[in-house]
Coordinates of C-alpha atoms in Angstrom, one line a residue:
X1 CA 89.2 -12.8 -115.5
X2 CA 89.8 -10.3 -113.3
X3 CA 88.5 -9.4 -109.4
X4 CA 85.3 -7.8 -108.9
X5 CA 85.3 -4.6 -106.2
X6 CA 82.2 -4.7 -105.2
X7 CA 83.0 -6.5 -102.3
X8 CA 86.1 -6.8 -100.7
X9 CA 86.4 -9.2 -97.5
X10 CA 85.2 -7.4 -94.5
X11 CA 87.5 -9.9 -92.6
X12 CA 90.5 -8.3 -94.7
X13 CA 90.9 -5.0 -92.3
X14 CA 88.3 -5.4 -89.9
X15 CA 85.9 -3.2 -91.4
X16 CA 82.3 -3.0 -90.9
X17 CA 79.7 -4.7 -93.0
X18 CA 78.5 -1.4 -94.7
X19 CA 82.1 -0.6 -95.7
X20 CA 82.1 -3.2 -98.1
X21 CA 83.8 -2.3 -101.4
X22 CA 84.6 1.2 -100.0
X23 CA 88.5 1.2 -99.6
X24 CA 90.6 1.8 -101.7
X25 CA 92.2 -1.5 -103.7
X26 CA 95.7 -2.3 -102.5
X27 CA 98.2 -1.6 -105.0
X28 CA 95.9 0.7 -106.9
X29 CA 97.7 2.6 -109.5
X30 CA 99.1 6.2 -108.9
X31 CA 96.8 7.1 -112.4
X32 CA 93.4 7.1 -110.2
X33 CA 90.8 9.5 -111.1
X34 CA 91.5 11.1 -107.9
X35 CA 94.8 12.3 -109.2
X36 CA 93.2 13.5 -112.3
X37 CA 91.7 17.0 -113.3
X38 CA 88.0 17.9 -112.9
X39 CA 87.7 17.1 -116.7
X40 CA 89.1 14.2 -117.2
X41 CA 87.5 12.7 -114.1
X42 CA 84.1 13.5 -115.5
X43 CA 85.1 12.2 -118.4
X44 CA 86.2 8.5 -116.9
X45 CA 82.6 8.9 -115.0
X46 CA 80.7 8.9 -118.3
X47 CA 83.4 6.6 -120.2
X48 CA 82.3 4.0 -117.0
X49 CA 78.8 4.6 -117.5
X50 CA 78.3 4.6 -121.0
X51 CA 80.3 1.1 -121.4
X52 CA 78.4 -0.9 -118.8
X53 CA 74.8 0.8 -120.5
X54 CA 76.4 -0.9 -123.4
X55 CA 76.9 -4.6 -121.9
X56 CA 73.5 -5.9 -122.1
X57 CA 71.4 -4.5 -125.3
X58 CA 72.7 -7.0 -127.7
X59 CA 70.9 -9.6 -125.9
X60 CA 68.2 -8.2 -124.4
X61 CA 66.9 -6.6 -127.7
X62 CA 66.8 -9.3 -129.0
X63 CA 64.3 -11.7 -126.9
X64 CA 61.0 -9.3 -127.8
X65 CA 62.3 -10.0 -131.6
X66 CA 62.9 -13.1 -131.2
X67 CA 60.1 -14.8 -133.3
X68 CA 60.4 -12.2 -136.4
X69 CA 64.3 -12.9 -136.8
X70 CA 63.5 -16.5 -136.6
X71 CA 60.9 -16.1 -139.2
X72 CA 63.0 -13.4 -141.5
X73 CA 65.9 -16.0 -141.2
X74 CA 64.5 -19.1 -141.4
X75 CA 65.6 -20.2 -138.2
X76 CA 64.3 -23.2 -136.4
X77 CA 64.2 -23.6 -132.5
X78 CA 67.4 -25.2 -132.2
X79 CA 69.5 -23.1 -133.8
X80 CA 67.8 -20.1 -131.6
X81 CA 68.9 -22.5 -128.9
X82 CA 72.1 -22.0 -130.3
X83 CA 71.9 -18.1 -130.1
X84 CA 70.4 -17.4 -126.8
X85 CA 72.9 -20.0 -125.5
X86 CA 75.9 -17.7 -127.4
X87 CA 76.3 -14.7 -124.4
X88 CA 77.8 -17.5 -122.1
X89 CA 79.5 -19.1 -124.2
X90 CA 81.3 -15.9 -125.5
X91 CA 81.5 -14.7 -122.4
X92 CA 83.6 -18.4 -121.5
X93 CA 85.3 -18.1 -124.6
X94 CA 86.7 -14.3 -125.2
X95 CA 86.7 -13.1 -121.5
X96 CA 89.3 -15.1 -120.4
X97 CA 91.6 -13.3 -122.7
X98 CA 90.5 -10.5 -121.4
X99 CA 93.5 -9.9 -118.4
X100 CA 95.9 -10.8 -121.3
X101 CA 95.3 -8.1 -123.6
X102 CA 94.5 -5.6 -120.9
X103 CA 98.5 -6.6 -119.2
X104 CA 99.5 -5.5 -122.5
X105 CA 97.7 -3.0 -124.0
X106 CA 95.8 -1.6 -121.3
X107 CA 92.8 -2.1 -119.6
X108 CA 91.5 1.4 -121.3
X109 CA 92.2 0.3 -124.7
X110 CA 91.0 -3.2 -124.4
X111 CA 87.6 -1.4 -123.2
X112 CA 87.8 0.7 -126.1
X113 CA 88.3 -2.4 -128.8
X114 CA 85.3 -4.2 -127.0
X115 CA 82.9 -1.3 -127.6
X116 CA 84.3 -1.1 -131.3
X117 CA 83.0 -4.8 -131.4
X118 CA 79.7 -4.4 -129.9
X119 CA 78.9 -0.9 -132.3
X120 CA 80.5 -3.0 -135.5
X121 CA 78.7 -6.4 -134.3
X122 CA 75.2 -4.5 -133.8
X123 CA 75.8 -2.4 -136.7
X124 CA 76.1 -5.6 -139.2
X125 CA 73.7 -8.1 -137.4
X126 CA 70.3 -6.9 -139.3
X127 CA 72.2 -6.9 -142.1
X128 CA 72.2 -10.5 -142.2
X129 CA 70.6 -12.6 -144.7
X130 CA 71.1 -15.3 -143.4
X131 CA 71.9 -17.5 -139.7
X132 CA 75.5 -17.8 -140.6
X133 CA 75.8 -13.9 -140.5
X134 CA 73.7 -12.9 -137.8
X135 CA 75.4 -15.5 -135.3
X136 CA 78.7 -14.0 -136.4
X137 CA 78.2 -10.4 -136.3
X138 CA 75.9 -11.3 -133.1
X139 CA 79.1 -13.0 -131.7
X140 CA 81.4 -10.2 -132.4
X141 CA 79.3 -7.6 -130.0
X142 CA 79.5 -10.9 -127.1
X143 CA 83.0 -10.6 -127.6
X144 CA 83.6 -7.1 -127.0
X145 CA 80.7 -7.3 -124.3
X146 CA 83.1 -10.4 -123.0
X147 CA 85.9 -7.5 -122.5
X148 CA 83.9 -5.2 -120.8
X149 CA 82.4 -7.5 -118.2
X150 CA 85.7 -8.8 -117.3
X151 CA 87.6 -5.1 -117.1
X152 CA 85.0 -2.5 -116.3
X153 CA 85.7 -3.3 -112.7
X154 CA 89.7 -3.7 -113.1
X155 CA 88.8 -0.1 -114.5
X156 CA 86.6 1.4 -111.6
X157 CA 89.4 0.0 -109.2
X158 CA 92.3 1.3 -111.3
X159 CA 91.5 4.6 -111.7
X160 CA 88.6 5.3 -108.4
X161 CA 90.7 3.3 -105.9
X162 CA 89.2 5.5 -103.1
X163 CA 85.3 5.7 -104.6
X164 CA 85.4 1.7 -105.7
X165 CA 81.4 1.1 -103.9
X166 CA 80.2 4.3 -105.0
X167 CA 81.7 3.7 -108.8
X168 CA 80.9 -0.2 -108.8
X169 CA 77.2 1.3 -107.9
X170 CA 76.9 3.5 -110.5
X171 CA 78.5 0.9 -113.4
X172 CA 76.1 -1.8 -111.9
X173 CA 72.9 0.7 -112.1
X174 CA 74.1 1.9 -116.1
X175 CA 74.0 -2.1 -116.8
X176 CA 70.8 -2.8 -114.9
X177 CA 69.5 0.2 -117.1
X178 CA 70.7 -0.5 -120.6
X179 CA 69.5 -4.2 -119.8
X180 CA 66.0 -2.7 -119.4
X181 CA 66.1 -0.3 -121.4
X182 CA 67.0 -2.6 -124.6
X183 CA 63.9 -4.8 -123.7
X184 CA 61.5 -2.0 -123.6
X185 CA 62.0 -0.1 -125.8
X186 CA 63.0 -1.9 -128.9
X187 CA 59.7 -3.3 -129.9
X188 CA 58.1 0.2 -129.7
X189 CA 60.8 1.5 -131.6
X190 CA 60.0 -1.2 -134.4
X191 CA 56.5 -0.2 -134.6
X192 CA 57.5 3.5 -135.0
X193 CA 59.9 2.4 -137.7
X194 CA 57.3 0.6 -139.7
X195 CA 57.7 -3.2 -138.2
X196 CA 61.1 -3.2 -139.6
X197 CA 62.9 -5.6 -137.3
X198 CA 66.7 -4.8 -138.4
X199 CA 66.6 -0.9 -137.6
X200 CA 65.6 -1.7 -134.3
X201 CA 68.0 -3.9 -133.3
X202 CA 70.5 -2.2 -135.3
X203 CA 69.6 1.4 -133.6
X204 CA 71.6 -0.5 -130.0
X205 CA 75.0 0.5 -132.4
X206 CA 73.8 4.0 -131.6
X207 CA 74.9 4.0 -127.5
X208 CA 77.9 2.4 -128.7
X209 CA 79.1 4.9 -131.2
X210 CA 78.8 7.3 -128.4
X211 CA 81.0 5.2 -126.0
X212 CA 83.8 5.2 -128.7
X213 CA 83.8 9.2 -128.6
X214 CA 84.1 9.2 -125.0
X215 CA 86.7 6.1 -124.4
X216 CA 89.1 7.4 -127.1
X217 CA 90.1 10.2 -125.0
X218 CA 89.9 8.4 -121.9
X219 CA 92.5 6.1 -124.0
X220 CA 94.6 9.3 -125.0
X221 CA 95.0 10.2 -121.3
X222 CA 95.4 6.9 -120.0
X223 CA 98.7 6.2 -122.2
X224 CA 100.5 9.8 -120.6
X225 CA 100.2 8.5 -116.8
X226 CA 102.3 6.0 -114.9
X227 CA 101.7 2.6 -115.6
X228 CA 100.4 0.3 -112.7
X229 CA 103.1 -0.9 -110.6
X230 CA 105.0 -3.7 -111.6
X231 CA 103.8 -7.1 -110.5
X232 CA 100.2 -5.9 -110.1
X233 CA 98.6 -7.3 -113.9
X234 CA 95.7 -5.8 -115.0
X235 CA 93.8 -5.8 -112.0
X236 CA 96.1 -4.7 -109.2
X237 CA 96.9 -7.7 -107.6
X238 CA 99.6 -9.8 -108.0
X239 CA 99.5 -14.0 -108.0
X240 CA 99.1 -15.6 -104.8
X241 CA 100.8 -18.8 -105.5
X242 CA 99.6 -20.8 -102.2
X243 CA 95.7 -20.9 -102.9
X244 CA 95.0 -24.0 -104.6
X245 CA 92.4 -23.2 -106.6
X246 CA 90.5 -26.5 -108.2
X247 CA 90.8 -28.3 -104.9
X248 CA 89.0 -25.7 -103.2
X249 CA 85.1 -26.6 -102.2
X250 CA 84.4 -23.1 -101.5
X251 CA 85.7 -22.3 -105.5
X252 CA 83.7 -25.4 -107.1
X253 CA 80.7 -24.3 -105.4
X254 CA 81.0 -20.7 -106.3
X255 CA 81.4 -22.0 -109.9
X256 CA 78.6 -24.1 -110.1
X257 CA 76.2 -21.3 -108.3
X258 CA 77.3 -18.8 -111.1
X259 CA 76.7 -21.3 -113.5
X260 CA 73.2 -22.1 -112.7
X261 CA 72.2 -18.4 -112.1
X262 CA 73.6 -17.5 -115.2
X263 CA 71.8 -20.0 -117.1
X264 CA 68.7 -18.9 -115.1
X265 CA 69.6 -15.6 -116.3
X266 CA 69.8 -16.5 -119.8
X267 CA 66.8 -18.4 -120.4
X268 CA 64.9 -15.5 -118.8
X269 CA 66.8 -12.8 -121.2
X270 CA 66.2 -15.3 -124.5
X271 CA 63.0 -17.2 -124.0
X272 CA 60.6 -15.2 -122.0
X273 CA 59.2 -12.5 -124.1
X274 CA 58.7 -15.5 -126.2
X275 CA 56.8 -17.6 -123.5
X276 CA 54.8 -14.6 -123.2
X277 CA 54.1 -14.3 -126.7
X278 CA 53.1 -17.6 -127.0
X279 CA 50.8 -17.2 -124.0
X280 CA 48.5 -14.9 -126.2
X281 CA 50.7 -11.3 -125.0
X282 CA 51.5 -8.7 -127.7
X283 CA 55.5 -8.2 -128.5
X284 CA 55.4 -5.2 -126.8
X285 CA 54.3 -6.2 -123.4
X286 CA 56.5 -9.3 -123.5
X287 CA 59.4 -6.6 -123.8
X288 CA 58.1 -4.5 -121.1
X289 CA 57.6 -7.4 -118.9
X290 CA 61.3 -8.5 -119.3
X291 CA 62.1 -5.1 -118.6
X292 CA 60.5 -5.3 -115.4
X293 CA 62.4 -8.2 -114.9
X294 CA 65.7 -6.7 -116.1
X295 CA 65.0 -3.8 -113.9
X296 CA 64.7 -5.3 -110.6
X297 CA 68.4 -5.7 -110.4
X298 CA 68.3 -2.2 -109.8
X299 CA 67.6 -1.4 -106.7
X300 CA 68.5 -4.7 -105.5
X301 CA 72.1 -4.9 -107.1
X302 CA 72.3 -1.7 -103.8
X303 CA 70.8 -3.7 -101.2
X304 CA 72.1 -7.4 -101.6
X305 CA 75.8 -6.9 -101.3
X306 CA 75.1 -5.0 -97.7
X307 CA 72.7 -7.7 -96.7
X308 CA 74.9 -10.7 -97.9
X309 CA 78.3 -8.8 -95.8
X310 CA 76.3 -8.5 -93.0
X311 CA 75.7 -12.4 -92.4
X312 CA 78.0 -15.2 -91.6
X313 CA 76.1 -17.6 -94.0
X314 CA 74.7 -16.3 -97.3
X315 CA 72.1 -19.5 -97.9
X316 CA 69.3 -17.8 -96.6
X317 CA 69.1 -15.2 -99.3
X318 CA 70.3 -18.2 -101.2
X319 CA 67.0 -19.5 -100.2
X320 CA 64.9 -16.9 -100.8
X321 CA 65.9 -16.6 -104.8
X322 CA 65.8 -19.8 -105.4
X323 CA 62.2 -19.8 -104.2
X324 CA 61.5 -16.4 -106.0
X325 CA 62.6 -18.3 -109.2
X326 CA 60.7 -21.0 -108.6
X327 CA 57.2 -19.5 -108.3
X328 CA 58.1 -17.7 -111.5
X329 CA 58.7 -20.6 -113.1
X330 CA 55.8 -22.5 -111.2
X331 CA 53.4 -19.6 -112.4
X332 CA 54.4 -19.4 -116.2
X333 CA 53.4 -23.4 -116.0
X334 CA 49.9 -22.6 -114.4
X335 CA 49.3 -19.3 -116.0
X336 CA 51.6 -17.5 -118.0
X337 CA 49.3 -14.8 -118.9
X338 CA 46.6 -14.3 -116.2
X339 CA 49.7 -13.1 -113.6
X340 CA 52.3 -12.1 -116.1
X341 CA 53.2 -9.4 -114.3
X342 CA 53.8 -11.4 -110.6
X343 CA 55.9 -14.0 -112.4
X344 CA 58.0 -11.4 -114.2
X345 CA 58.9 -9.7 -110.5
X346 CA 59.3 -13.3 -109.2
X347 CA 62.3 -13.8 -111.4
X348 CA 63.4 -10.5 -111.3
X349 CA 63.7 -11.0 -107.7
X350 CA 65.3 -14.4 -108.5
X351 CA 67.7 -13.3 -111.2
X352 CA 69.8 -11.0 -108.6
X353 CA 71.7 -14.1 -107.8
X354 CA 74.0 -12.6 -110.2
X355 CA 75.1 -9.5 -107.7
X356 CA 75.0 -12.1 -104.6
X357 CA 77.4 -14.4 -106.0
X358 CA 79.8 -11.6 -106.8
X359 CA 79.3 -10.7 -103.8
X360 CA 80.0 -14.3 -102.2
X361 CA 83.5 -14.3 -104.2
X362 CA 84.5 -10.9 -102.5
X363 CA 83.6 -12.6 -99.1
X364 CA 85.1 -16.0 -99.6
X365 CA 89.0 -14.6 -100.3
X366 CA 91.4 -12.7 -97.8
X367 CA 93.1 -10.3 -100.3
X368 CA 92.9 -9.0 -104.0
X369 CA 95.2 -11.9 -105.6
X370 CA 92.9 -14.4 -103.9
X371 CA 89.8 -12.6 -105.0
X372 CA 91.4 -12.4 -108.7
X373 CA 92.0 -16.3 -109.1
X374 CA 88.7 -16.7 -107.2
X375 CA 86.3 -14.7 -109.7
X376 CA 88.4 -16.0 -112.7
X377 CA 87.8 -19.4 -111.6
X378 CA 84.2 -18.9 -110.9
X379 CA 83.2 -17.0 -113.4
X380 CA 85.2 -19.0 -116.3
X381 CA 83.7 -22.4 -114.7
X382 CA 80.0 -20.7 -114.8
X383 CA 79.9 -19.4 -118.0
X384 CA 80.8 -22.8 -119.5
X385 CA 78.2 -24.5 -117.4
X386 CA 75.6 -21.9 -118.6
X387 CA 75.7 -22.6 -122.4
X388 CA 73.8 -25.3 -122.8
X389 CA 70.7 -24.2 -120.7
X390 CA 69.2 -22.5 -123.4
X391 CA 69.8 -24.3 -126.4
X392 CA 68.3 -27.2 -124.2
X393 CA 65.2 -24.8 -124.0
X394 CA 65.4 -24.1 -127.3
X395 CA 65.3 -27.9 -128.2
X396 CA 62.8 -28.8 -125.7
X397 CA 60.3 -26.4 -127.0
X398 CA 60.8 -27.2 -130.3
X399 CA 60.6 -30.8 -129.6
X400 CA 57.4 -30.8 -127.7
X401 CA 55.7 -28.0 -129.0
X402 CA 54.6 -26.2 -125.5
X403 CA 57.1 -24.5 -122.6
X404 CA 56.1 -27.3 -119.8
X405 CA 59.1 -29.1 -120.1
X406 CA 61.3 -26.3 -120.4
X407 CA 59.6 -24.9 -117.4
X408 CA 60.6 -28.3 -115.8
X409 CA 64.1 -28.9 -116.7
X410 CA 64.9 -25.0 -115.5
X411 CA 62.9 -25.7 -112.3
X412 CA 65.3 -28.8 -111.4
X413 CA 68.2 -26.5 -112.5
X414 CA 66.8 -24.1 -109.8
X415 CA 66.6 -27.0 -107.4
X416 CA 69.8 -27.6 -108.0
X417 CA 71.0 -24.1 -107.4
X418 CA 69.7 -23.6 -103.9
X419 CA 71.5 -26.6 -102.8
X420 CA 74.8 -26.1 -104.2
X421 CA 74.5 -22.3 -103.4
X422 CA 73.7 -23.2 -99.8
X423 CA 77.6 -25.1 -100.0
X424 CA 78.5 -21.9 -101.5
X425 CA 77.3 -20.0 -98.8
X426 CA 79.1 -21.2 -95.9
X427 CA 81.7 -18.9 -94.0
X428 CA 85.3 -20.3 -95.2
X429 CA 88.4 -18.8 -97.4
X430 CA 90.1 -20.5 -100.3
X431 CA 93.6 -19.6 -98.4
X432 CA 92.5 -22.3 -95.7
X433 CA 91.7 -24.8 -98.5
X434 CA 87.8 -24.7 -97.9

């Protein structure tokens, strides 16, 4: 996987705090947008925003739905387990190859095959007639979702080397907003279509289509200017052959934090319309409560990275997270319905682990290459630890019949992120061998 700009070290150059992810990437290619005309500029502006709005809808659409594709399908809890567990695994699975393809082809084109994937994958998913189908054509749009997470930012550096924190902004706010977006509006849209399920999970191919227009000439353009420079990969940095990687506590930490937020992350994106549901809630304000949820990661995907640069250990917002996620959790137990609302901004609050911990592998590298092998590391060993959180939820529920016990085992797993994140938090560099 490749490095994420959205923090760079602040120690790197001596910069201020509120510089974070504001200079321009070292051996950024010569093909940056700043180079480019007026036109195509606005045109790798929309290409960026219209592929992160696409990274999130196939899996947030489909939590409000939930219950009537288990019903049309025939599909018991384990097995939807199986598919709410599928975006990490995917993610584990196809990202990684990610850097590959993107050295050869690309990193333009390999954006452009991944939204072909997700428009084909969301475009044939209610189509299905059976489980078989929908986890296949549902695992085709992860994959090219898997490309796009891993690239969009090799993309914002490439090409905006000298806007990277106003760019990585702007791509995080168009994900934060499809995310939302998907969860509220498809179950009105399935009401307005007559209840049919499959047209409004199928209308998400529609924002896809529209990213293929754009990307193809972004594509076009991208094959007449220089390549990057030799040595540089897709991301712009080369290897740094002296940071042992899997011996590093800093790294292992990092990993594990990512894993447990992401599991977090996708428990809350696959089972809690459902808890809602199940708490007495109509479909539609289980989808508007997730995107509530979805949504906070708005605003707060701006203000974290600034907060977590400014201090020399991240635990206490670490801390504060953990216990956001906690009282959500502690809430749906005692009340699921009475204070819907407060436990849906609770883990909100609790899911923008996801931008601190990015933010934490900017902070805990001195330069790009260490960065690189840092996020690929930490993001490969979290997604892997994230896949079976939900199908355990799935099982759980099934099992016992009521959400306590999930509710417990992802309260532990919240436990168990504040203290490994507060490991993760401490000020040391994987080039020292922390």
């Amino acid at each position: 996987m490749a490095d994420d700009p959205v923090t760079i070290d602040r120690r790197a150059g001596g910069g201020s705090p509120d510089s974070v992810g504001t200079r321009a990437a070292p051996g950024a290619s010569p093909d940056a947008a700043a180079s480019a005309s007026p036109w195509a500029r606005r045109l790798l502006v929309a290409g960026v925003v219209l592929a992160a709005f696409n990274l999130r809808p196939a899996i947030t659409a489909l939590g409000p739905l939930l219950e009537e594709v288990r019903g049309a399908l025939a599909m018991n809890g384990t097995v939807a387990g199986l598919l709410t567990s599928a975006p990490a695994l995917c993610f584990a699975v196809f990202g990684g190859a990610a850097p590959r393809l993107a050295r050869r082809w690309g990193p333009a084109a390999v954006v452009l095959a991944g939204m072909a994937a997700v428009t084909a994958g969301l475009a044939l998913r209610p189509l299905a007639g059976g489980t078989a189908w929908f986890l296949a054509s549902s695992a085709l749009a992860l994959a090219g979702i898997a490309a796009g997470n891993v690239l969009m930012p090799v993309v914002v550096k490439r090409w905006f080397p000298d806007r990277i924190g106003p760019m990585t902004g702007l791509y995080s706010m168009a994900l934060s907003v499809g995310t939302a977006a998907a969860a509220a509006l498809t179950v009105p849209a399935v009401r307005t279509l007559e209840g049919d399920w499959r047209l409004g999970l199928g209308m998400w191919a529609l924002p896809g289509a529209l990213a293929l227009l754009v990307w193809v000439p972004v594509v076009r353009g991208a094959r007449t200017r220089t390549a990057a420079p030799a040595g540089t990969g897709a991301g712009g940095c080369g290897a740094d052959a002296g940071i042992r990687i899997t011996r590093s506590v800093a790294a292992w930490s990092l990993g594990v934090f990512f894993g447990f937020q992401a599991t977090a992350a996708y428990v809350v994106m696959g089972w809690l319309p459902q808890i809602f549901r199940d708490a007495g809630l109509p479909a539609s304000t289980a989808g508007l409560l997730l995107a509530v949820t979805m949504g906070m990661s708005i605003p707060l995907s701006y203000v974290l990275p600034r907060v977590a640069a400014r201090l020399g250990h991240q635990g206490p917002l670490v801390a504060v997270l953990a216990c956001c996620g906690l009282g959500g959790y502690a809430g749906l137990w005692l009340a699921p319905a009475q204070g819907a609302w407060a436990w849906a901004l609770l883990l909100g609050v609790s899911n923008c682990a996801f931008p601190l911990v990015l933010t934490m592998i900017g902070m805990r590298a001195r330069t790009g290459a260490g960065v690189a092998r840092l996020s690929a590391f930490a993001q490969g060993t979290g997604y892997l630890i994230a896949v079976p959180g939900p199908l355990l939820v799935g099982a759980l529920h099934q099992h016992t019949g009521g959400w306590h016990a999930p509710l417990a085992l992802m309260a532990a797993l919240m436990a168990a992120q504040l203290a490994v994140g507060l490991v993760a938090g401490r000020d040391r560099c994987v080039e020292d061998g922390g």
